[in-house]
Short mmCIF file of N, CA and C in Angstrom, two decimals:
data_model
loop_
_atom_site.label_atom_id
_atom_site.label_comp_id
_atom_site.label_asym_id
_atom_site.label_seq_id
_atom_site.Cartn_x
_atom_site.Cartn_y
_atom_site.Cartn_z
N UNK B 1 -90.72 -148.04 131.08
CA UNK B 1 -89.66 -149.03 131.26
C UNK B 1 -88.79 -148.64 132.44
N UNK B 2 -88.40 -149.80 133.01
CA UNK B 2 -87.18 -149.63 134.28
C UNK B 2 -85.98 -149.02 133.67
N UNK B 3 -85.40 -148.11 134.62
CA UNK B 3 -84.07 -147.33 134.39
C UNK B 3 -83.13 -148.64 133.96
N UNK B 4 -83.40 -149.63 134.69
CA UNK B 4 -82.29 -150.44 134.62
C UNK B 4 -82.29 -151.20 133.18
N UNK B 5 -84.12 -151.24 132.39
CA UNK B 5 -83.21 -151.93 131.17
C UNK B 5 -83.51 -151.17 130.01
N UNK B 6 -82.57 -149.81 130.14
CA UNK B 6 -81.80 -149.09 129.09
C UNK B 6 -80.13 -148.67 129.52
N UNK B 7 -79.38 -149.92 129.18
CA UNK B 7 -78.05 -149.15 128.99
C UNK B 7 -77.82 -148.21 127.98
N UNK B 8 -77.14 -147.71 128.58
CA UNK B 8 -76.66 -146.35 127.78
C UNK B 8 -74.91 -146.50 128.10
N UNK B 9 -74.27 -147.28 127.34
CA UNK B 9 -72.81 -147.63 127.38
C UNK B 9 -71.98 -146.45 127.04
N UNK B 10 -72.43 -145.79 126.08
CA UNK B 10 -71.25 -144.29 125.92
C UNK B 10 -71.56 -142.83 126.30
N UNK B 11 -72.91 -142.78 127.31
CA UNK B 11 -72.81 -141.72 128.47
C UNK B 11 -72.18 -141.41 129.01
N UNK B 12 -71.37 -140.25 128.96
CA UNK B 12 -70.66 -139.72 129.81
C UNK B 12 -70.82 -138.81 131.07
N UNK B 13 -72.08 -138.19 130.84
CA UNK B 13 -72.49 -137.53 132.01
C UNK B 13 -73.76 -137.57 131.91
N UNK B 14 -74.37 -137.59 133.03
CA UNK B 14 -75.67 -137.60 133.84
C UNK B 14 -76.47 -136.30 134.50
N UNK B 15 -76.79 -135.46 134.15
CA UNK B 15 -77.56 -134.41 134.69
C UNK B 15 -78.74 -134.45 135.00
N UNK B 16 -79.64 -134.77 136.03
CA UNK B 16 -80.70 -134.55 136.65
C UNK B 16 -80.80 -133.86 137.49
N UNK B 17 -80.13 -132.88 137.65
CA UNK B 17 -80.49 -131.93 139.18
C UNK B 17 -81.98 -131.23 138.95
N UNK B 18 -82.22 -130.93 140.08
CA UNK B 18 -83.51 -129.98 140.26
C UNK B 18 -84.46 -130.78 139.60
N UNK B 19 -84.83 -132.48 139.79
CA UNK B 19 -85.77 -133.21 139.08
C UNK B 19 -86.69 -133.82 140.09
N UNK B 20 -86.54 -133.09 141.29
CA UNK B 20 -87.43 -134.05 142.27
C UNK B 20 -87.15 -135.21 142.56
N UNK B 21 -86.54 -136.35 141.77
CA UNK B 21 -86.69 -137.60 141.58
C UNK B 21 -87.30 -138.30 142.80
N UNK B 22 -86.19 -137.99 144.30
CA UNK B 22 -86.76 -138.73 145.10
C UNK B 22 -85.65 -140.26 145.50
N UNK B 23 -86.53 -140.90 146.37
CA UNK B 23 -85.61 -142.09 147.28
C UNK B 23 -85.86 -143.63 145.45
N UNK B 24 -87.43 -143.14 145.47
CA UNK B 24 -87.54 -144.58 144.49
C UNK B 24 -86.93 -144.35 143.01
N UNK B 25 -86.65 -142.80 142.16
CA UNK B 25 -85.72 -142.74 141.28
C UNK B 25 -84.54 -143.14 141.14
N UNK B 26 -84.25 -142.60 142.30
CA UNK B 26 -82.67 -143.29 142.91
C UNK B 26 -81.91 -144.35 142.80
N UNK B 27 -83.42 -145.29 143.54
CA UNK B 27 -82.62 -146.64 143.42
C UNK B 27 -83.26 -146.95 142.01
N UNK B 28 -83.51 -146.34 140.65
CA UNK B 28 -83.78 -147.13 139.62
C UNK B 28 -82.91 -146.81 138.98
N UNK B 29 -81.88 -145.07 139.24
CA UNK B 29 -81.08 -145.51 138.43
C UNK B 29 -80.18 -146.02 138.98
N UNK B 30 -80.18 -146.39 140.22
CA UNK B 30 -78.49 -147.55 140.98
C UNK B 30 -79.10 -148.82 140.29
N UNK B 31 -80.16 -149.26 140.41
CA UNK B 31 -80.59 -150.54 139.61
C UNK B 31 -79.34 -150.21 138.22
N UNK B 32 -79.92 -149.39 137.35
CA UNK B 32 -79.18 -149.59 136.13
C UNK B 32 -77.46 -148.99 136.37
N UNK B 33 -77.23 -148.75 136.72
CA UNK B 33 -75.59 -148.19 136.84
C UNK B 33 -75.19 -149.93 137.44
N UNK B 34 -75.71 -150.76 138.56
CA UNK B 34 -75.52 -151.85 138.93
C UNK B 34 -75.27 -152.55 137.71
N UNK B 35 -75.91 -152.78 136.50
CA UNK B 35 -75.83 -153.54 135.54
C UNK B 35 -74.43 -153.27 134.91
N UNK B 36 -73.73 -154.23 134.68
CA UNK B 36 -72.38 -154.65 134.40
C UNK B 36 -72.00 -153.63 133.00
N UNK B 37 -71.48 -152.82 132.52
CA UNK B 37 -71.29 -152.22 131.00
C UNK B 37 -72.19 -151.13 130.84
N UNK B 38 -73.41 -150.95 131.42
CA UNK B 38 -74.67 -150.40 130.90
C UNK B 38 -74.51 -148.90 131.26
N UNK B 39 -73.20 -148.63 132.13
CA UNK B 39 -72.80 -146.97 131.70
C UNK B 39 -71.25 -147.81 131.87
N UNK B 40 -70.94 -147.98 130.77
CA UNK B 40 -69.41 -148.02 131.32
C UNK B 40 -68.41 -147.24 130.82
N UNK B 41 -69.10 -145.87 130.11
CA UNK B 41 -68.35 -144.68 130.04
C UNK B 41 -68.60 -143.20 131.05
N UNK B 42 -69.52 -143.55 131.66
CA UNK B 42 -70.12 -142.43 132.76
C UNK B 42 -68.54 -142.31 133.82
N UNK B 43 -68.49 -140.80 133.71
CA UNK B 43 -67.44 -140.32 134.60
C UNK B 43 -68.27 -139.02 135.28
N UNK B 44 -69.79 -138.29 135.13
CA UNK B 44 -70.30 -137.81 136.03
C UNK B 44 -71.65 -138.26 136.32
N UNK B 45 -71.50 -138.12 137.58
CA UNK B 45 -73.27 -138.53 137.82
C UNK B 45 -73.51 -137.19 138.55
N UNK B 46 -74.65 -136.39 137.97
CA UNK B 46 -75.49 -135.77 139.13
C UNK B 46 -76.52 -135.43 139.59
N UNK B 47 -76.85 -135.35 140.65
CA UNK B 47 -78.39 -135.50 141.08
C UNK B 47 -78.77 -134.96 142.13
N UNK B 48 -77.95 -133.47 142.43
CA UNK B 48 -78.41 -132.54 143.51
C UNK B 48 -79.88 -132.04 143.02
N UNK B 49 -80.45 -131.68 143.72
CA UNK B 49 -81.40 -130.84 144.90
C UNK B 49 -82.64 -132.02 144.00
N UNK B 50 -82.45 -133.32 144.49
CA UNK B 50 -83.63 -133.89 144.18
C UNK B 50 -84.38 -134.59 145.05
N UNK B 51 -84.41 -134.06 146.46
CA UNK B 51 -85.07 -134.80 147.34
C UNK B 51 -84.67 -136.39 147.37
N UNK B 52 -83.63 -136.86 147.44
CA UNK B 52 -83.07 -138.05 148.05
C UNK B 52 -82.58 -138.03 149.45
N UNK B 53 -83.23 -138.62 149.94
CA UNK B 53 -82.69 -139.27 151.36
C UNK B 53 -81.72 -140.51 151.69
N UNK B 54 -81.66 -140.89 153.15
CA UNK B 54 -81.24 -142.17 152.78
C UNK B 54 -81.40 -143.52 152.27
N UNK B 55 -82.53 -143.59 151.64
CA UNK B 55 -82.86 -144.84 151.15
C UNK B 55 -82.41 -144.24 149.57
N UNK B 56 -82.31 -143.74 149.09
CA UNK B 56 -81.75 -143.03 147.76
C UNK B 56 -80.36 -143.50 147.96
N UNK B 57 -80.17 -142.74 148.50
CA UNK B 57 -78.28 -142.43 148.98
C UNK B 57 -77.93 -144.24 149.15
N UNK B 58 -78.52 -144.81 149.76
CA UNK B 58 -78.17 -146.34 150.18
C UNK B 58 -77.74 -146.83 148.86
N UNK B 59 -79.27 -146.83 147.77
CA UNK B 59 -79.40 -147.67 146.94
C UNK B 59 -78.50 -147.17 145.74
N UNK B 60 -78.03 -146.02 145.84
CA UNK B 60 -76.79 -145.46 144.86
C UNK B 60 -75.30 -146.15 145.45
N UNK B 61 -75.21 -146.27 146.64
CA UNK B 61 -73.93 -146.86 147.27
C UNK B 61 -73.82 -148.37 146.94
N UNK B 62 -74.88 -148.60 147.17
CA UNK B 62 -75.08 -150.37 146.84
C UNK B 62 -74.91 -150.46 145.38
N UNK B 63 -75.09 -150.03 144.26
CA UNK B 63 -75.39 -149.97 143.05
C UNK B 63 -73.67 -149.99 142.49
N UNK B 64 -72.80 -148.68 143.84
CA UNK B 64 -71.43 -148.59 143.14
C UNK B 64 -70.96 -149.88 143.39
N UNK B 65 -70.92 -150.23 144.61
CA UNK B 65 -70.62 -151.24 144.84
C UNK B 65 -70.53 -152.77 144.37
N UNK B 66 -71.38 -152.55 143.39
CA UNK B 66 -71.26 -153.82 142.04
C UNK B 66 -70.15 -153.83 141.43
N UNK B 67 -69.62 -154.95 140.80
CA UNK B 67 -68.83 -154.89 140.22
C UNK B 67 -68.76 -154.89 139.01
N UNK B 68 -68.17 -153.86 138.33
CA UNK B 68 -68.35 -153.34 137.29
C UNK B 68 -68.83 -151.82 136.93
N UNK B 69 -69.89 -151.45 138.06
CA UNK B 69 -70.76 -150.63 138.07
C UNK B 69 -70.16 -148.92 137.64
N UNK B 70 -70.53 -148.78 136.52
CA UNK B 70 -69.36 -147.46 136.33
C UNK B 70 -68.14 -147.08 136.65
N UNK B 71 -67.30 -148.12 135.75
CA UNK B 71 -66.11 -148.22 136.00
C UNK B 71 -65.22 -146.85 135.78
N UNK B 72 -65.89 -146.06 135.05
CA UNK B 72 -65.34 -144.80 134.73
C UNK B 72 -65.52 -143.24 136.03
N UNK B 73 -66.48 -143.68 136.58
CA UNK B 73 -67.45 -142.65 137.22
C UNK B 73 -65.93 -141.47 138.02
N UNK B 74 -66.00 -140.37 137.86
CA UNK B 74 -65.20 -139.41 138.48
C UNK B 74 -65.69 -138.37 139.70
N UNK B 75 -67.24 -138.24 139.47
CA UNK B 75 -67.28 -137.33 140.49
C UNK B 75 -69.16 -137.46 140.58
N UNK B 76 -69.60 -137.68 141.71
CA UNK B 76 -70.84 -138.21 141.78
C UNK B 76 -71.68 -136.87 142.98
N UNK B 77 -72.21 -136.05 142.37
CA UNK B 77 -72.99 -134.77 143.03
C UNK B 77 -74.15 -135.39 143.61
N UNK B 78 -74.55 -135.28 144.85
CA UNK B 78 -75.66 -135.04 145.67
C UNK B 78 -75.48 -134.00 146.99
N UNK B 79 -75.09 -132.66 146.33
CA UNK B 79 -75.91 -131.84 147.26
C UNK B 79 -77.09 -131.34 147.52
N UNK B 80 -77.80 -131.00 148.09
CA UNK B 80 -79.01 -129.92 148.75
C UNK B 80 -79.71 -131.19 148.42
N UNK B 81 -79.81 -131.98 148.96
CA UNK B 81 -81.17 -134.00 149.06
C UNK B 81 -81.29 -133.43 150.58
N UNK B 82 -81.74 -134.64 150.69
CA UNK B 82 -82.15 -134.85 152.05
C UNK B 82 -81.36 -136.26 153.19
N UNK B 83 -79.84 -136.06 152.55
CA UNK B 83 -79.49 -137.45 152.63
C UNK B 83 -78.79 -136.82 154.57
N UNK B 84 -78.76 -138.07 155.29
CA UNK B 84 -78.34 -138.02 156.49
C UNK B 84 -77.29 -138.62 157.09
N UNK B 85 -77.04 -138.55 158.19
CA UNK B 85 -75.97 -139.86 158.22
C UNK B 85 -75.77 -141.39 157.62
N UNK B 86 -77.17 -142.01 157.66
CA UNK B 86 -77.05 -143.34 157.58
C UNK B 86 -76.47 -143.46 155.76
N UNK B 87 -76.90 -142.39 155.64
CA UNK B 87 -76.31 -142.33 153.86
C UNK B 87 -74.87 -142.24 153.10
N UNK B 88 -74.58 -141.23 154.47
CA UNK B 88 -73.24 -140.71 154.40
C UNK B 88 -72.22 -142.19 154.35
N UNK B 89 -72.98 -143.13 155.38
CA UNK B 89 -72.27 -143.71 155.82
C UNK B 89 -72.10 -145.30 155.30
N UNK B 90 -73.51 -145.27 154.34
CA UNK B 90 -73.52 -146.01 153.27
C UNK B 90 -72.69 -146.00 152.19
N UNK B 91 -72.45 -144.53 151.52
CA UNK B 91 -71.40 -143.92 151.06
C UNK B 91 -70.08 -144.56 151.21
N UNK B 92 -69.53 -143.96 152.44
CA UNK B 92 -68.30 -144.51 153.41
C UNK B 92 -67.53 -145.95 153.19
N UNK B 93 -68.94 -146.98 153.68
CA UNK B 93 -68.65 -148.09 153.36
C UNK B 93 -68.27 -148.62 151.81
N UNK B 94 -68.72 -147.84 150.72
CA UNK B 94 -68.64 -148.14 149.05
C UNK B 94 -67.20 -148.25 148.69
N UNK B 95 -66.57 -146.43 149.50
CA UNK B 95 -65.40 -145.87 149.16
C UNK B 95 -64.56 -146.85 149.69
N UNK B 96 -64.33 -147.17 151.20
CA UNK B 96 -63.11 -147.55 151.73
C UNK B 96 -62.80 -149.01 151.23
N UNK B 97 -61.35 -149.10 151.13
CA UNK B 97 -61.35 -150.43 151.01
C UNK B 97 -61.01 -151.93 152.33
N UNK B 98 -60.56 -150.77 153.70
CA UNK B 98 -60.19 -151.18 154.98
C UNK B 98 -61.37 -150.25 155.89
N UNK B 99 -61.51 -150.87 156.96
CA UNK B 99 -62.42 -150.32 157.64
C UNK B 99 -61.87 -151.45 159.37
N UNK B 100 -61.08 -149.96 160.02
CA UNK B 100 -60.36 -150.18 161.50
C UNK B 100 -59.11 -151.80 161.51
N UNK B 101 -58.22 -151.47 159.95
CA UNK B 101 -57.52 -152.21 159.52
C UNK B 101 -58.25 -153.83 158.75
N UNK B 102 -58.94 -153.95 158.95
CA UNK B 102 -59.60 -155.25 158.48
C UNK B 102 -60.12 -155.12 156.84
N UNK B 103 -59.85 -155.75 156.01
CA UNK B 103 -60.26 -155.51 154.14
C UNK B 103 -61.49 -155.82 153.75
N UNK B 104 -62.17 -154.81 153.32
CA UNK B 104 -63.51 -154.62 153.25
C UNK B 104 -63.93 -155.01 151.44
N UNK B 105 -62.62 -154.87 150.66
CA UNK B 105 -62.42 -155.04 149.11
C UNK B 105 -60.91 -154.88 148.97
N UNK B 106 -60.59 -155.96 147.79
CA UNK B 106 -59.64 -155.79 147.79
C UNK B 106 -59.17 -154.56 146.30
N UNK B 107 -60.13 -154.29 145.82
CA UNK B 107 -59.49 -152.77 145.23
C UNK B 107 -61.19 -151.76 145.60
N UNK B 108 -60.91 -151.01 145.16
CA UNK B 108 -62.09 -149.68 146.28
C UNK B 108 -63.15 -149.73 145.02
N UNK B 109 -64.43 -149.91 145.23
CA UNK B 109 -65.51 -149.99 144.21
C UNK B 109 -65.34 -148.52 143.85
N UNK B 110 -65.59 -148.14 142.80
CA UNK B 110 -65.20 -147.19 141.57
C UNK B 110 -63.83 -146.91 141.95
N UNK B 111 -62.71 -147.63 141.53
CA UNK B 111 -61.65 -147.06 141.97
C UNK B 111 -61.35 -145.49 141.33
N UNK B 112 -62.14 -144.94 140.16
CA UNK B 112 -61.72 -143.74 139.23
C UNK B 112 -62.45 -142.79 139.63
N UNK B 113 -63.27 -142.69 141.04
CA UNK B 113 -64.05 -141.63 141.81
C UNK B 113 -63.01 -140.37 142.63
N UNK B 114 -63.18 -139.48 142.33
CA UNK B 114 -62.27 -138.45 143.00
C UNK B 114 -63.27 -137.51 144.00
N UNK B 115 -64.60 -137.24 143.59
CA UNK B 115 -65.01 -136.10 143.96
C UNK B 115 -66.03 -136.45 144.22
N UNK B 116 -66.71 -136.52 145.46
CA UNK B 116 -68.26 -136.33 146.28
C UNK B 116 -68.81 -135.37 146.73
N UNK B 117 -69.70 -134.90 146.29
CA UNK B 117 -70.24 -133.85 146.70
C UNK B 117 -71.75 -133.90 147.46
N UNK B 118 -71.37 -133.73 148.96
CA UNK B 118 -72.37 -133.74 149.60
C UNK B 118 -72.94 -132.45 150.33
N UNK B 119 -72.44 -131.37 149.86
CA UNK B 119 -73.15 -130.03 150.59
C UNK B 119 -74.47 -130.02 150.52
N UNK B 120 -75.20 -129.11 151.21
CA UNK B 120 -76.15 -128.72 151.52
C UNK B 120 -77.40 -130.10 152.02
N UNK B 121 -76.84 -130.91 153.02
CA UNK B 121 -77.30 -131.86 152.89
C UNK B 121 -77.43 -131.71 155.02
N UNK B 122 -78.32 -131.08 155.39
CA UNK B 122 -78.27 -130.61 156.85
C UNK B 122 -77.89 -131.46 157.54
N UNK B 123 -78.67 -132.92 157.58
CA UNK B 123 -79.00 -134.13 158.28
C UNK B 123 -77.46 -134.83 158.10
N UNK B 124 -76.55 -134.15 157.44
CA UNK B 124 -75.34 -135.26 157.75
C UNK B 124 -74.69 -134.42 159.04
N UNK B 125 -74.50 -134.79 160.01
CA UNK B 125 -73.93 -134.51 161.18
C UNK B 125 -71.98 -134.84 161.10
N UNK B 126 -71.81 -134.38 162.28
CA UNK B 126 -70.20 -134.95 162.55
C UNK B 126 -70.09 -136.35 162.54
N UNK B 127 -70.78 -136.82 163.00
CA UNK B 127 -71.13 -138.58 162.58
C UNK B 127 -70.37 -138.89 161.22
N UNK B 128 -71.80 -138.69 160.08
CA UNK B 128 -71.27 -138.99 158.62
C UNK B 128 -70.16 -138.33 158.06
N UNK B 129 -69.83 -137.25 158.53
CA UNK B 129 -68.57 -136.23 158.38
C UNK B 129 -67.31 -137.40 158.11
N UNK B 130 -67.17 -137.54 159.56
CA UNK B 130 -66.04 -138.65 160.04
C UNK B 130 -66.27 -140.32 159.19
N UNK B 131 -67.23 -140.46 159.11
CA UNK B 131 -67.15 -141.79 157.99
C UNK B 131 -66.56 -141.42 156.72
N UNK B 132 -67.29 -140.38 155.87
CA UNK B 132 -66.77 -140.07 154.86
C UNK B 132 -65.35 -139.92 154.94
N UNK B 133 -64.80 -139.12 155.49
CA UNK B 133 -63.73 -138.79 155.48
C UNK B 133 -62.50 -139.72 155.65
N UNK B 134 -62.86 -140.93 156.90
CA UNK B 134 -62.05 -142.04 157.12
C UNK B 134 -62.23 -143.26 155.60
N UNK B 135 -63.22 -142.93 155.27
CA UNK B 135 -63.91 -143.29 153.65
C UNK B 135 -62.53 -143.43 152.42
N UNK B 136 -62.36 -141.68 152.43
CA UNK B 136 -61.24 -141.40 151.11
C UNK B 136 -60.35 -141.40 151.33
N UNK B 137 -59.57 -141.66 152.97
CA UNK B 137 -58.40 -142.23 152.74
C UNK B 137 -57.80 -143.09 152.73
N UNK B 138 -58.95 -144.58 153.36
CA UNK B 138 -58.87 -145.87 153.37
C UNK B 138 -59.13 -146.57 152.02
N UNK B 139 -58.21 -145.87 151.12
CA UNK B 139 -58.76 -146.60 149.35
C UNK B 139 -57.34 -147.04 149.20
N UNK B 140 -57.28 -148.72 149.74
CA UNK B 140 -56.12 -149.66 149.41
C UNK B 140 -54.83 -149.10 150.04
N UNK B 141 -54.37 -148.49 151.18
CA UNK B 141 -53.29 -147.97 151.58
C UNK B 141 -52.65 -146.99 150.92
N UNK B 142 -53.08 -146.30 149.95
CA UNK B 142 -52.80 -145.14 149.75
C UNK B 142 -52.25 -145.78 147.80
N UNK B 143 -52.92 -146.83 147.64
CA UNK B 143 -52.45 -147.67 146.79
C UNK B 143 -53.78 -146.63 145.40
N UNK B 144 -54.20 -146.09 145.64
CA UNK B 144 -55.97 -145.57 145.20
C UNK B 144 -55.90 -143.96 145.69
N UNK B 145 -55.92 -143.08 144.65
CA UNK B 145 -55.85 -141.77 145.40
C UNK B 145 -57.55 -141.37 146.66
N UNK B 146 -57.15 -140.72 147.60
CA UNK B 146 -57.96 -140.29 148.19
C UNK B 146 -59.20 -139.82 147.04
N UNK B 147 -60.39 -139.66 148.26
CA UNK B 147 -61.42 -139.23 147.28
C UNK B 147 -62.27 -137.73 148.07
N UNK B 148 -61.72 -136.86 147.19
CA UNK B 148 -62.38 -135.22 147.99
C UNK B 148 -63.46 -135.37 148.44
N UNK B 149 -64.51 -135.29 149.66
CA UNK B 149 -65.59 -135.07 149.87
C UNK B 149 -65.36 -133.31 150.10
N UNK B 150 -66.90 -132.88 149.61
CA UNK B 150 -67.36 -131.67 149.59
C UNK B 150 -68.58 -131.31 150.51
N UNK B 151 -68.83 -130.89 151.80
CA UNK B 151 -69.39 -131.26 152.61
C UNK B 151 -70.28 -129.23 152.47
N UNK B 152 -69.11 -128.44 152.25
CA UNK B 152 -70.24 -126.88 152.11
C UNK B 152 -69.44 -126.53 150.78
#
């Protein structure tokens, strides 16, 4: 069966590290986190050293970006993947809610996210650095606390 049709509504945390999963796990479980309620107690997700790249990393950003989509979520681990800039920056776009003053959302998809963890992830350059970062402090004018990225 697809990740996406088993909600699991009173999960609170998510542990898959060290599972291989990969770019197409990824997006099956953003498929299901996308589904409206179907974690709507998840406050960790994690999924370091599983070989995700950016098509992983995308389809997890796109997934927060639903509405609804783990309304609880606090701190979402992907270090040691294979994720790169374009991921980072997929990322970026989820978090902020302004992007070079213009409103990108009017409240920040997971507004209850504090903590990203992207170490050990080579391929993110000063590039994705600087997205992320312009990322957690563009959450509603300061209306949304910043969101820590963890980069080593």
């Amino acid at each position: 069966a697809d990740a996406g049709s088993m909600p699991l509504p009173n999960l609170r945390e998510l542990h898959l590290g060290r599972c291989e999963l990969g770019d197409k796990a990824a997006a099956a479980i953003g498929r299901a986190i996308a589904t409206p309620g179907s974690f709507a107690e998840l406050t960790l997700l994690s999924l370091g050293q599983n070989k995700i790249g950016d098509e992983g990393c995308d389809s997890l950003a796109e997934a927060l970006a639903a509405n609804g989509a783990a309304p609880k979520l606090v701190g979402l681990y992907l270090g040691r993947n294979q994720i790169a800039d374009g991921g980072a920056r997929a990322l970026a776009s989820t978090l902020a809610t302004t992007k070079n003053g213009i409103a990108l959302h009017a409240v920040p998809c997971v507004p209850s996210l504090r903590q990203v963890h992207l170490f050990g992830n080579p391929g993110i350059t000063a590039v994705g650095r600087a997205a992320m970062d312009g990322a957690s402090t563009a959450r509603g004018g300061g209306k949304y606390p910043a969101v820590t990225v963890d980069f080593e």
